[in-house]
Amino acid sequence: VQLQAFGGGLVQAGGSLRLSCAASGRTSNIYAVGWFRQTPGEEREFVAAMYWRGSGTLYGNSVKGRFTISRDNVGNTAYLQMNSLKPEDTAVYYCAAKRIFTPSDLAPPASYHWWGQGTLVTVSS
């Protein structure tokens, strides 16, 4: 499975941005897809995740009510809609995919088997 994340950029506080994560290869092996973010010197932080098939989403506490994860079932693309952005949302955002037949914990970065390159989101105050 290969993942390509894009859509980052510069946005003012209070604005919105949508990130995309295009999956290719053996996407039938994907159990869940997640978004994480990281700032220099910090650990990778869980943002949101969803099951590749069916419903079910999970969000980190800092983004609940502002971010929405979704998936385009036809195009094998996952999205992260980010609204009401804050300067503290500034980070490099990564998408990741978790393999089927593995434990179901969606939050830890170590649970994910494939990673896309990061895309930088900068929120100005």
CSV table of N, CA, C and O in Angstrom, one decimal:
chain,number,residue,atom,x,y,z
A,1,VAL,N,0.9,-1.2,0.0
A,1,VAL,CA,0.0,0.0,0.0
A,1,VAL,C,0.9,1.2,0.0
A,1,VAL,O,1.8,1.3,0.8
A,2,GLN,N,0.5,2.2,-0.9
A,2,GLN,CA,1.2,3.5,-0.9
A,2,GLN,C,0.2,4.6,-0.6
A,2,GLN,O,-0.9,4.5,-1.0
A,3,LEU,N,0.7,5.5,0.2
A,3,LEU,CA,-0.2,6.6,0.6
A,3,LEU,C,0.5,7.9,0.2
A,3,LEU,O,1.7,8.1,0.3
A,4,GLN,N,-0.3,8.8,-0.3
A,4,GLN,CA,0.2,10.2,-0.7
A,4,GLN,C,-0.7,11.2,-0.1
A,4,GLN,O,-1.9,11.3,-0.4
A,5,ALA,N,-0.2,12.0,0.8
A,5,ALA,CA,-0.9,13.1,1.4
A,5,ALA,C,-0.7,14.4,0.8
A,5,ALA,O,0.5,14.7,0.4
A,6,PHE,N,-1.7,15.2,0.7
A,6,PHE,CA,-1.5,16.5,0.1
A,6,PHE,C,-2.6,17.4,0.6
A,6,PHE,O,-3.6,17.0,1.2
A,7,GLY,N,-2.5,18.7,0.3
A,7,GLY,CA,-3.5,19.7,0.7
A,7,GLY,C,-3.1,20.7,1.8
A,7,GLY,O,-3.9,21.5,2.1
A,8,GLY,N,-1.9,20.5,2.3
A,8,GLY,CA,-1.5,21.4,3.3
A,8,GLY,C,-1.3,22.8,2.8
A,8,GLY,O,-1.2,23.0,1.6
A,9,GLY,N,-1.1,23.8,3.7
A,9,GLY,CA,-0.8,25.1,3.2
A,9,GLY,C,-0.9,26.1,4.4
A,9,GLY,O,-0.9,25.7,5.6
A,10,LEU,N,-0.9,27.4,4.1
A,10,LEU,CA,-1.0,28.4,5.0
A,10,LEU,C,-2.5,29.0,5.1
A,10,LEU,O,-3.1,29.2,4.1
A,11,VAL,N,-3.0,29.1,6.3
A,11,VAL,CA,-4.4,29.5,6.5
A,11,VAL,C,-4.4,30.4,7.8
A,11,VAL,O,-3.6,30.2,8.7
A,12,GLN,N,-5.3,31.3,7.8
A,12,GLN,CA,-5.5,32.2,9.0
A,12,GLN,C,-6.3,31.4,10.0
A,12,GLN,O,-7.1,30.5,9.7
A,13,ALA,N,-6.0,31.8,11.3
A,13,ALA,CA,-6.8,31.2,12.4
A,13,ALA,C,-8.3,31.4,12.1
A,13,ALA,O,-8.7,32.5,11.7
A,14,GLY,N,-9.1,30.4,12.4
A,14,GLY,CA,-10.5,30.4,12.1
A,14,GLY,C,-10.9,29.9,10.8
A,14,GLY,O,-12.0,29.6,10.5
A,15,GLY,N,-9.9,29.7,9.9
A,15,GLY,CA,-10.1,29.2,8.6
A,15,GLY,C,-10.2,27.7,8.5
A,15,GLY,O,-10.2,27.0,9.5
A,16,SER,N,-10.4,27.2,7.3
A,16,SER,CA,-10.5,25.8,7.0
A,16,SER,C,-9.6,25.3,6.0
A,16,SER,O,-9.1,26.1,5.1
A,17,LEU,N,-9.3,24.0,6.0
A,17,LEU,CA,-8.4,23.4,5.1
A,17,LEU,C,-8.8,21.9,5.0
A,17,LEU,O,-9.3,21.3,6.0
A,18,ARG,N,-8.7,21.3,3.8
A,18,ARG,CA,-9.0,19.9,3.7
A,18,ARG,C,-7.7,19.2,3.2
A,18,ARG,O,-7.2,19.5,2.1
A,19,LEU,N,-7.3,18.2,3.9
A,19,LEU,CA,-6.2,17.4,3.5
A,19,LEU,C,-6.8,16.1,2.8
A,19,LEU,O,-7.8,15.6,3.2
A,20,SER,N,-6.0,15.6,1.9
A,20,SER,CA,-6.4,14.4,1.2
A,20,SER,C,-5.2,13.3,1.3
A,20,SER,O,-4.1,13.7,1.4
A,21,CYS,N,-5.7,12.1,1.3
A,21,CYS,CA,-4.7,11.0,1.4
A,21,CYS,C,-5.1,9.9,0.4
A,21,CYS,O,-6.1,9.3,0.6
A,22,ALA,N,-4.4,9.8,-0.7
A,22,ALA,CA,-4.7,8.9,-1.8
A,22,ALA,C,-4.0,7.6,-1.5
A,22,ALA,O,-2.8,7.6,-1.4
A,23,ALA,N,-4.7,6.5,-1.5
A,23,ALA,CA,-4.2,5.2,-1.3
A,23,ALA,C,-4.1,4.4,-2.6
A,23,ALA,O,-5.1,4.5,-3.4
A,24,SER,N,-3.1,3.7,-2.8
A,24,SER,CA,-2.9,2.9,-4.0
A,24,SER,C,-2.2,1.6,-3.6
A,24,SER,O,-1.8,1.4,-2.5
A,25,GLY,N,-2.2,0.6,-4.6
A,25,GLY,CA,-1.7,-0.7,-4.3
A,25,GLY,C,-2.8,-1.6,-3.8
A,25,GLY,O,-3.9,-1.5,-4.2
A,26,ARG,N,-2.4,-2.5,-2.8
A,26,ARG,CA,-3.4,-3.5,-2.3
A,26,ARG,C,-4.2,-2.8,-1.2
A,26,ARG,O,-4.1,-3.2,0.0
A,27,THR,N,-5.1,-2.0,-1.6
A,27,THR,CA,-6.0,-1.3,-0.7
A,27,THR,C,-6.9,-2.2,0.0
A,27,THR,O,-7.5,-1.9,1.1
A,28,SER,N,-7.1,-3.4,-0.5
A,28,SER,CA,-8.0,-4.4,0.1
A,28,SER,C,-7.4,-4.9,1.5
A,28,SER,O,-8.1,-5.5,2.3
A,29,ASN,N,-6.1,-4.6,1.7
A,29,ASN,CA,-5.4,-4.9,2.9
A,29,ASN,C,-5.6,-3.9,4.0
A,29,ASN,O,-5.1,-4.1,5.1
A,30,ILE,N,-6.2,-2.8,3.7
A,30,ILE,CA,-6.4,-1.7,4.7
A,30,ILE,C,-7.5,-2.0,5.6
A,30,ILE,O,-8.7,-2.2,5.2
A,31,TYR,N,-7.3,-1.8,6.9
A,31,TYR,CA,-8.3,-2.0,7.9
A,31,TYR,C,-8.8,-0.6,8.4
A,31,TYR,O,-10.0,-0.4,8.6
A,32,ALA,N,-7.9,0.3,8.5
A,32,ALA,CA,-8.3,1.7,9.0
A,32,ALA,C,-7.3,2.7,8.4
A,32,ALA,O,-6.2,2.3,8.1
A,33,VAL,N,-7.7,3.9,8.4
A,33,VAL,CA,-6.8,5.0,8.0
A,33,VAL,C,-6.8,6.0,9.0
A,33,VAL,O,-7.9,6.3,9.7
A,34,GLY,N,-5.7,6.6,9.3
A,34,GLY,CA,-5.6,7.6,10.3
A,34,GLY,C,-4.8,8.8,9.9
A,34,GLY,O,-4.0,8.8,8.9
A,35,TRP,N,-5.0,9.9,10.6
A,35,TRP,CA,-4.2,11.1,10.5
A,35,TRP,C,-3.5,11.4,11.8
A,35,TRP,O,-4.1,11.3,12.8
A,36,PHE,N,-2.3,11.8,11.6
A,36,PHE,CA,-1.4,12.2,12.7
A,36,PHE,C,-0.8,13.5,12.4
A,36,PHE,O,-0.7,13.9,11.3
A,37,ARG,N,-0.2,14.2,13.4
A,37,ARG,CA,0.5,15.4,13.2
A,37,ARG,C,1.7,15.5,14.1
A,37,ARG,O,1.7,14.8,15.2
A,38,GLN,N,2.7,16.2,13.7
A,38,GLN,CA,3.9,16.3,14.5
A,38,GLN,C,4.5,17.7,14.3
A,38,GLN,O,4.6,18.2,13.2
A,39,THR,N,5.0,18.2,15.4
A,39,THR,CA,5.8,19.5,15.4
A,39,THR,C,7.2,19.1,15.9
A,39,THR,O,7.4,18.1,16.5
A,40,PRO,N,8.2,20.0,15.5
A,40,PRO,CA,9.6,19.7,15.9
A,40,PRO,C,9.8,19.4,17.4
A,40,PRO,O,9.3,20.2,18.2
A,41,GLY,N,10.5,18.4,17.7
A,41,GLY,CA,10.8,18.0,19.0
A,41,GLY,C,9.7,17.4,19.8
A,41,GLY,O,9.8,17.0,21.0
A,42,GLU,N,8.5,17.2,19.1
A,42,GLU,CA,7.4,16.5,19.8
A,42,GLU,C,7.1,15.1,19.2
A,42,GLU,O,7.5,14.9,18.1
A,43,GLU,N,6.4,14.3,20.0
A,43,GLU,CA,6.0,13.0,19.4
A,43,GLU,C,4.8,13.2,18.5
A,43,GLU,O,4.1,14.2,18.5
A,44,ARG,N,4.7,12.2,17.6
A,44,ARG,CA,3.6,12.2,16.7
A,44,ARG,C,2.3,12.1,17.4
A,44,ARG,O,2.1,11.2,18.3
A,45,GLU,N,1.3,13.0,17.1
A,45,GLU,CA,0.0,13.0,17.9
A,45,GLU,C,-1.1,12.5,17.0
A,45,GLU,O,-1.2,12.8,15.8
A,46,PHE,N,-1.9,11.7,17.6
A,46,PHE,CA,-3.1,11.2,16.9
A,46,PHE,C,-4.1,12.3,16.7
A,46,PHE,O,-4.4,13.0,17.6
A,47,VAL,N,-4.6,12.3,15.5
A,47,VAL,CA,-5.7,13.3,15.2
A,47,VAL,C,-7.0,12.7,14.9
A,47,VAL,O,-8.0,13.1,15.6
A,48,ALA,N,-7.1,11.8,14.0
A,48,ALA,CA,-8.4,11.1,13.7
A,48,ALA,C,-8.1,9.8,13.0
A,48,ALA,O,-7.1,9.6,12.4
A,49,ALA,N,-9.1,8.9,13.0
A,49,ALA,CA,-9.0,7.7,12.3
A,49,ALA,C,-10.4,7.2,11.9
A,49,ALA,O,-11.4,7.6,12.6
A,50,MET,N,-10.5,6.3,10.9
A,50,MET,CA,-11.8,5.7,10.6
A,50,MET,C,-11.5,4.4,10.0
A,50,MET,O,-10.4,4.1,9.5
A,51,TYR,N,-12.5,3.5,10.0
A,51,TYR,CA,-12.4,2.2,9.4
A,51,TYR,C,-12.5,2.3,7.9
A,51,TYR,O,-13.4,3.1,7.4
A,52,TRP,N,-11.7,1.6,7.2
A,52,TRP,CA,-11.7,1.7,5.8
A,52,TRP,C,-13.0,1.2,5.2
A,52,TRP,O,-13.5,1.7,4.1
A,53,ARG,N,-13.7,0.2,5.8
A,53,ARG,CA,-15.0,-0.2,5.3
A,53,ARG,C,-15.9,0.0,6.5
A,53,ARG,O,-15.6,-0.4,7.6
A,54,GLY,N,-17.1,0.4,6.2
A,54,GLY,CA,-18.1,0.7,7.2
A,54,GLY,C,-17.9,2.0,8.0
A,54,GLY,O,-17.0,2.8,7.6
A,55,SER,N,-18.7,2.1,9.0
A,55,SER,CA,-18.7,3.4,9.7
A,55,SER,C,-17.7,3.3,10.9
A,55,SER,O,-17.2,2.2,11.2
A,56,GLY,N,-17.6,4.3,11.7
A,56,GLY,CA,-16.8,4.3,12.9
A,56,GLY,C,-15.6,5.2,12.7
A,56,GLY,O,-14.8,5.0,11.8
A,57,THR,N,-15.6,6.2,13.6
A,57,THR,CA,-14.5,7.2,13.6
A,57,THR,C,-14.0,7.4,15.0
A,57,THR,O,-14.7,7.1,15.9
A,58,LEU,N,-12.8,8.0,15.1
A,58,LEU,CA,-12.2,8.3,16.4
A,58,LEU,C,-11.4,9.6,16.2
A,58,LEU,O,-10.8,9.8,15.2
A,59,TYR,N,-11.5,10.5,17.2
A,59,TYR,CA,-10.9,11.7,17.1
A,59,TYR,C,-10.0,12.0,18.4
A,59,TYR,O,-10.4,11.6,19.5
A,60,GLY,N,-8.9,12.7,18.2
A,60,GLY,CA,-8.2,13.2,19.3
A,60,GLY,C,-8.9,14.3,20.0
A,60,GLY,O,-9.7,15.0,19.4
A,61,ASN,N,-8.7,14.4,21.3
A,61,ASN,CA,-9.5,15.4,22.1
A,61,ASN,C,-9.3,16.8,21.6
A,61,ASN,O,-10.2,17.6,21.7
A,62,SER,N,-8.1,17.1,21.1
A,62,SER,CA,-7.8,18.5,20.7
A,62,SER,C,-8.5,18.9,19.4
A,62,SER,O,-8.6,20.1,19.1
A,63,VAL,N,-9.1,18.0,18.7
A,63,VAL,CA,-9.7,18.3,17.4
A,63,VAL,C,-11.2,18.0,17.3
A,63,VAL,O,-11.8,18.3,16.3
A,64,LYS,N,-11.7,17.4,18.4
A,64,LYS,CA,-13.1,17.0,18.4
A,64,LYS,C,-14.0,18.2,18.1
A,64,LYS,O,-13.8,19.2,18.7
A,65,GLY,N,-14.9,18.0,17.2
A,65,GLY,CA,-15.9,19.1,16.9
A,65,GLY,C,-15.4,20.0,15.9
A,65,GLY,O,-16.1,20.9,15.4
A,66,ARG,N,-14.1,19.9,15.5
A,66,ARG,CA,-13.6,20.9,14.5
A,66,ARG,C,-13.1,20.1,13.3
A,66,ARG,O,-13.2,20.7,12.2
A,67,PHE,N,-12.6,18.9,13.4
A,67,PHE,CA,-12.1,18.1,12.3
A,67,PHE,C,-13.0,17.0,12.0
A,67,PHE,O,-13.6,16.4,12.9
A,68,THR,N,-13.1,16.6,10.7
A,68,THR,CA,-13.9,15.5,10.3
A,68,THR,C,-13.1,14.6,9.3
A,68,THR,O,-12.5,15.1,8.3
A,69,ILE,N,-13.0,13.4,9.6
A,69,ILE,CA,-12.4,12.4,8.7
A,69,ILE,C,-13.4,11.7,7.9
A,69,ILE,O,-14.5,11.4,8.4
A,70,SER,N,-13.1,11.5,6.6
A,70,SER,CA,-14.1,10.8,5.7
A,70,SER,C,-13.3,10.1,4.7
A,70,SER,O,-12.1,10.2,4.6
A,71,ARG,N,-14.1,9.4,3.8
A,71,ARG,CA,-13.4,8.6,2.8
A,71,ARG,C,-14.2,8.6,1.5
A,71,ARG,O,-15.5,8.6,1.6
A,72,ASP,N,-13.6,8.7,0.4
A,72,ASP,CA,-14.2,8.6,-0.9
A,72,ASP,C,-14.1,7.1,-1.3
A,72,ASP,O,-13.0,6.6,-1.6
A,73,ASN,N,-15.2,6.4,-1.2
A,73,ASN,CA,-15.2,5.0,-1.4
A,73,ASN,C,-14.8,4.6,-2.8
A,73,ASN,O,-14.2,3.5,-3.1
A,74,VAL,N,-15.0,5.4,-3.8
A,74,VAL,CA,-14.7,5.1,-5.2
A,74,VAL,C,-13.2,5.3,-5.5
A,74,VAL,O,-12.6,4.4,-6.1
A,75,GLY,N,-12.7,6.4,-5.0
A,75,GLY,CA,-11.3,6.7,-5.4
A,75,GLY,C,-10.3,6.3,-4.4
A,75,GLY,O,-9.1,6.7,-4.6
A,76,ASN,N,-10.6,5.6,-3.3
A,76,ASN,CA,-9.6,5.2,-2.3
A,76,ASN,C,-8.9,6.4,-1.8
A,76,ASN,O,-7.6,6.3,-1.6
A,77,THR,N,-9.6,7.4,-1.5
A,77,THR,CA,-9.0,8.6,-0.9
A,77,THR,C,-9.7,8.9,0.4
A,77,THR,O,-10.9,8.9,0.5
A,78,ALA,N,-8.9,9.2,1.4
A,78,ALA,CA,-9.4,9.7,2.7
A,78,ALA,C,-9.1,11.2,2.8
A,78,ALA,O,-8.2,11.7,2.2
A,79,TYR,N,-10.0,11.8,3.6
A,79,TYR,CA,-9.9,13.3,3.8
A,79,TYR,C,-9.9,13.6,5.2
A,79,TYR,O,-10.4,12.9,6.1
A,80,LEU,N,-9.3,14.8,5.5
A,80,LEU,CA,-9.4,15.4,6.8
A,80,LEU,C,-9.9,16.8,6.6
A,80,LEU,O,-9.1,17.7,6.2
A,81,GLN,N,-11.1,17.1,6.9
A,81,GLN,CA,-11.6,18.4,6.9
A,81,GLN,C,-11.3,19.1,8.2
A,81,GLN,O,-11.8,18.6,9.2
A,82,MET,N,-10.6,20.2,8.1
A,82,MET,CA,-10.2,20.9,9.3
A,82,MET,C,-10.9,22.3,9.3
A,82,MET,O,-10.6,23.1,8.4
A,83,ASN,N,-11.7,22.5,10.3
A,83,ASN,CA,-12.4,23.8,10.4
A,83,ASN,C,-12.0,24.5,11.7
A,83,ASN,O,-11.4,23.9,12.6
A,84,SER,N,-12.3,25.8,11.8
A,84,SER,CA,-12.0,26.6,13.0
A,84,SER,C,-10.5,26.3,13.4
A,84,SER,O,-10.2,26.1,14.6
A,85,LEU,N,-9.6,26.4,12.5
A,85,LEU,CA,-8.2,26.2,12.8
A,85,LEU,C,-7.6,27.1,13.7
A,85,LEU,O,-8.0,28.3,13.7
A,86,LYS,N,-6.7,26.6,14.5
A,86,LYS,CA,-6.0,27.4,15.5
A,86,LYS,C,-4.5,27.4,15.3
A,86,LYS,O,-4.0,26.4,14.7
A,87,PRO,N,-3.8,28.4,15.7
A,87,PRO,CA,-2.3,28.4,15.6
A,87,PRO,C,-1.7,27.1,16.1
A,87,PRO,O,-0.7,26.6,15.5
A,88,GLU,N,-2.3,26.5,17.2
A,88,GLU,CA,-1.7,25.3,17.7
A,88,GLU,C,-1.9,24.1,16.9
A,88,GLU,O,-1.4,23.0,17.2
A,89,ASP,N,-2.7,24.2,15.8
A,89,ASP,CA,-2.9,23.1,14.8
A,89,ASP,C,-1.7,23.1,13.8
A,89,ASP,O,-1.7,22.1,13.0
A,90,THR,N,-0.9,24.1,13.9
A,90,THR,CA,0.3,24.1,13.0
A,90,THR,C,1.1,22.9,13.2
A,90,THR,O,1.6,22.6,14.3
A,91,ALA,N,1.4,22.1,12.1
A,91,ALA,CA,2.2,20.9,12.3
A,91,ALA,C,2.3,20.3,10.9
A,91,ALA,O,1.7,20.7,9.9
A,92,VAL,N,3.2,19.3,10.8
A,92,VAL,CA,3.2,18.4,9.6
A,92,VAL,C,2.2,17.3,9.9
A,92,VAL,O,2.2,16.6,10.9
A,93,TYR,N,1.3,17.1,8.9
A,93,TYR,CA,0.2,16.1,9.0
A,93,TYR,C,0.6,14.9,8.2
A,93,TYR,O,1.0,15.1,7.0
A,94,TYR,N,0.4,13.8,8.8
A,94,TYR,CA,0.7,12.5,8.1
A,94,TYR,C,-0.6,11.6,8.0
A,94,TYR,O,-1.3,11.6,9.0
A,95,CYS,N,-0.8,11.0,6.9
A,95,CYS,CA,-1.8,9.9,6.9
A,95,CYS,C,-1.1,8.6,7.0
A,95,CYS,O,0.0,8.4,6.6
A,96,ALA,N,-1.9,7.6,7.5
A,96,ALA,CA,-1.3,6.3,7.7
A,96,ALA,C,-2.5,5.3,7.6
A,96,ALA,O,-3.6,5.6,7.7
A,97,ALA,N,-2.1,4.1,7.3
A,97,ALA,CA,-3.1,3.0,7.1
A,97,ALA,C,-2.6,1.8,7.9
A,97,ALA,O,-1.5,1.5,8.1
A,98,LYS,N,-3.7,1.1,8.4
A,98,LYS,CA,-3.5,0.0,9.3
A,98,LYS,C,-3.9,-1.3,8.6
A,98,LYS,O,-4.9,-1.3,7.9
A,99,ARG,N,-3.1,-2.3,8.7
A,99,ARG,CA,-3.4,-3.5,8.0
A,99,ARG,C,-4.5,-4.3,8.7
A,99,ARG,O,-4.7,-4.2,9.9
A,100,ILE,N,-5.2,-5.1,7.9
A,100,ILE,CA,-6.3,-6.0,8.4
A,100,ILE,C,-5.7,-7.1,9.2
A,100,ILE,O,-4.5,-7.3,9.2
A,101,PHE,N,-6.5,-7.7,10.1
A,101,PHE,CA,-6.1,-8.8,10.9
A,101,PHE,C,-5.0,-8.4,11.9
A,101,PHE,O,-4.1,-9.1,12.2
A,102,THR,N,-5.1,-7.1,12.4
A,102,THR,CA,-4.2,-6.7,13.5
A,102,THR,C,-5.1,-6.1,14.6
A,102,THR,O,-6.3,-5.8,14.4
A,103,PRO,N,-4.5,-5.9,15.8
A,103,PRO,CA,-5.3,-5.3,16.9
A,103,PRO,C,-6.0,-4.0,16.5
A,103,PRO,O,-5.4,-3.3,15.7
A,104,SER,N,-7.1,-3.8,17.0
A,104,SER,CA,-8.0,-2.7,16.5
A,104,SER,C,-7.7,-1.3,17.1
A,104,SER,O,-8.4,-0.4,16.8
A,105,ASP,N,-6.7,-1.1,18.0
A,105,ASP,CA,-6.5,0.2,18.6
A,105,ASP,C,-6.0,1.1,17.5
A,105,ASP,O,-5.0,1.0,16.9
A,106,LEU,N,-6.8,2.2,17.3
A,106,LEU,CA,-6.6,3.1,16.2
A,106,LEU,C,-5.7,4.3,16.6
A,106,LEU,O,-5.3,5.0,15.7
A,107,ALA,N,-5.5,4.6,17.9
A,107,ALA,CA,-4.8,5.8,18.3
A,107,ALA,C,-3.3,5.8,18.2
A,107,ALA,O,-2.6,6.8,17.8
A,108,PRO,N,-2.6,4.7,18.6
A,108,PRO,CA,-1.2,4.7,18.6
A,108,PRO,C,-0.5,4.7,17.2
A,108,PRO,O,-0.9,3.9,16.4
A,109,PRO,N,0.4,5.6,17.0
A,109,PRO,CA,1.1,5.5,15.7
A,109,PRO,C,1.7,4.2,15.4
A,109,PRO,O,1.8,3.8,14.2
A,110,ALA,N,2.2,3.5,16.4
A,110,ALA,CA,2.8,2.1,16.2
A,110,ALA,C,1.8,1.1,15.6
A,110,ALA,O,2.2,0.1,15.2
A,111,SER,N,0.5,1.4,15.7
A,111,SER,CA,-0.5,0.5,15.2
A,111,SER,C,-0.6,0.5,13.7
A,111,SER,O,-1.3,-0.4,13.1
A,112,TYR,N,0.0,1.5,13.0
A,112,TYR,CA,-0.1,1.7,11.6
A,112,TYR,C,1.1,1.1,10.8
A,112,TYR,O,2.2,1.2,11.3
A,113,HIS,N,0.8,0.6,9.7
A,113,HIS,CA,1.8,-0.1,8.9
A,113,HIS,C,2.4,0.6,7.7
A,113,HIS,O,3.4,0.3,7.2
A,114,TRP,N,1.6,1.5,7.2
A,114,TRP,CA,2.0,2.3,6.0
A,114,TRP,C,1.8,3.8,6.3
A,114,TRP,O,0.8,4.2,6.9
A,115,TRP,N,2.7,4.6,5.8
A,115,TRP,CA,2.7,6.0,6.1
A,115,TRP,C,2.9,6.8,4.8
A,115,TRP,O,3.7,6.4,3.9
A,116,GLY,N,2.2,7.9,4.6
A,116,GLY,CA,2.4,8.8,3.6
A,116,GLY,C,3.5,9.8,4.0
A,116,GLY,O,3.8,9.9,5.1
A,117,GLN,N,3.9,10.6,3.0
A,117,GLN,CA,4.8,11.7,3.4
A,117,GLN,C,4.0,12.8,4.1
A,117,GLN,O,2.7,12.8,3.9
A,118,GLY,N,4.6,13.6,4.8
A,118,GLY,CA,3.8,14.7,5.5
A,118,GLY,C,3.5,15.8,4.6
A,118,GLY,O,4.1,16.1,3.6
A,119,THR,N,2.4,16.5,5.1
A,119,THR,CA,2.1,17.8,4.4
A,119,THR,C,1.9,18.8,5.5
A,119,THR,O,1.3,18.6,6.5
A,120,LEU,N,2.6,20.0,5.3
A,120,LEU,CA,2.7,21.0,6.3
A,120,LEU,C,1.4,21.9,6.3
A,120,LEU,O,1.0,22.4,5.3
A,121,VAL,N,0.9,22.1,7.5
A,121,VAL,CA,-0.2,23.0,7.7
A,121,VAL,C,0.3,24.1,8.7
A,121,VAL,O,0.8,23.8,9.8
A,122,THR,N,0.1,25.3,8.2
A,122,THR,CA,0.5,26.4,9.0
A,122,THR,C,-0.7,27.3,9.3
A,122,THR,O,-1.3,27.8,8.3
A,123,VAL,N,-1.0,27.6,10.5
A,123,VAL,CA,-2.1,28.4,10.9
A,123,VAL,C,-1.6,29.7,11.5
A,123,VAL,O,-0.9,29.7,12.6
A,124,SER,N,-1.8,30.8,10.9
A,124,SER,CA,-1.3,32.1,11.4
A,124,SER,C,-2.3,32.7,12.3
A,124,SER,O,-3.5,32.6,12.1
A,125,SER,N,-1.8,33.5,13.3
A,125,SER,CA,-2.7,34.1,14.2
A,125,SER,C,-3.1,35.5,13.7
A,125,SER,O,-2.6,36.0,12.8
